[in-house]
XYZ file of C-alpha atoms in Angstrom:
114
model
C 136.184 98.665 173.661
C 137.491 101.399 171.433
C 138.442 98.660 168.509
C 134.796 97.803 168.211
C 132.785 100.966 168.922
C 134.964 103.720 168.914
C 136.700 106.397 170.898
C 134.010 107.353 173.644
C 134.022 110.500 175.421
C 132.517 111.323 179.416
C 133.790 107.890 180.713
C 135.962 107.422 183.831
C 137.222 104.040 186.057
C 137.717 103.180 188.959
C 139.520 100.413 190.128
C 138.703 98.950 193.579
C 141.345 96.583 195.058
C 141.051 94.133 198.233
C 143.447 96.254 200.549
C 142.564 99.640 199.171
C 140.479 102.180 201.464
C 137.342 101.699 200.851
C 136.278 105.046 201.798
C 138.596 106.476 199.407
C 137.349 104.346 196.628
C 133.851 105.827 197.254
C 135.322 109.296 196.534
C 137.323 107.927 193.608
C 133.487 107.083 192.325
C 131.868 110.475 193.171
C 134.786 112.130 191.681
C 133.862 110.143 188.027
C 130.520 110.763 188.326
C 130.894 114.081 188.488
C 133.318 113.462 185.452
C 131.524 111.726 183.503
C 127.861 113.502 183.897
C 126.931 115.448 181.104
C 123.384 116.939 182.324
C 121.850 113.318 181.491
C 122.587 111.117 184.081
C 125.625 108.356 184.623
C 125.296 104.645 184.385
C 128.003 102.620 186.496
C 128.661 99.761 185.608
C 130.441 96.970 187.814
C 131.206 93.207 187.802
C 128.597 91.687 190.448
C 126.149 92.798 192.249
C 126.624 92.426 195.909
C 130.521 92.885 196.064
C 132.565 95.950 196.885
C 132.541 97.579 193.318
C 128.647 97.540 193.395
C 128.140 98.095 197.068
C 130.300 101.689 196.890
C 129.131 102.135 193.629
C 124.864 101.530 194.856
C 126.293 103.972 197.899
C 126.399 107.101 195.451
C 123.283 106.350 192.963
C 120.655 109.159 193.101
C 117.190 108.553 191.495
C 117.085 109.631 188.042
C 120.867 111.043 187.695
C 123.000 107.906 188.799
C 121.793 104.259 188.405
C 124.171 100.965 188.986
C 124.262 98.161 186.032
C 125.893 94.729 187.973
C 127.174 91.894 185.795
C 128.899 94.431 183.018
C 130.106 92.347 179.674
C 131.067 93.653 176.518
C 127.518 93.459 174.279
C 126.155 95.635 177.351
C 129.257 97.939 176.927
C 128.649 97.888 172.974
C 124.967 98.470 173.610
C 125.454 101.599 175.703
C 128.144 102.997 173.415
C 125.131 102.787 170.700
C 122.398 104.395 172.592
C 124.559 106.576 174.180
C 122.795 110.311 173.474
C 120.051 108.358 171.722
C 117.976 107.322 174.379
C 117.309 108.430 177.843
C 118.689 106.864 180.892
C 115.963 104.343 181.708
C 116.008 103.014 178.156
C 119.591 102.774 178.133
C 119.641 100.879 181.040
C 116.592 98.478 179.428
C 118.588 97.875 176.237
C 121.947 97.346 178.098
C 120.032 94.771 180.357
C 118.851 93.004 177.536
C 121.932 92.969 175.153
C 123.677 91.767 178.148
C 121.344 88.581 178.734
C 121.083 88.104 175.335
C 125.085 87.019 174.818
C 125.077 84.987 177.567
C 125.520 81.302 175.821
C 126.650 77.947 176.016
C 128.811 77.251 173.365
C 127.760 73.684 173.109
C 124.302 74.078 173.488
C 123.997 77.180 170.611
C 125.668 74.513 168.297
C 123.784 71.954 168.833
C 120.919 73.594 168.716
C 118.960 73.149 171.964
């Protein structure tokens, strides 16, 4: 992500595999919130919603200071980076929705033009 917007500061990962413990992978996740949070609340942002990334990641979100993003791809990541400081939390999340949707094509059908 840093080749296309940047060096980025406040931004942690986790990553969650099949075998790991699960419990400690929900601490790994509290531990980069706290990280990452500046005062203005932290956006996670995981593959699917419904699997074990989003599940432990929905298990720590707090109203207003923590909110969950499922489905991440790169024009969401872009978007964020953008609006990051910008906008507040909720509008973040609005405009990384959107950007995210918005790049989701097929190739054959943009092309042809249907």
């Amino acid at each position: 992500m840093e080749h296309v917007v940047g060096p980025q500061r406040a931004i942690e990962t986790v990553c969650i595999g099949p075998e790991d413990d699960m419990d400690q992978r929900r601490q790994d996740i509290i531990n980069a919130v706290d990280g990452a949070n500046e005062g203005d609340g932290v956006i996670i942002l995981t593959d699917m919603f419904g699997g074990t990334p989003s599940n432990l990641a929905i298990s720590v979100m707090s109203s207003g200071s923590v909110e969950v993003i499922a489905g991440v791809n790169l024009p969401m990541l872009i978007k964020l980076a953008g609006v990051r400081g910008e906008s507040d939390m909720d509008k973040a999340l609005v405009e990384a929705s959107e950007a995210g949707r918005k790049y989701i094509n097929v190739a054959s059908r943009v092309l042809s033009g249907k």
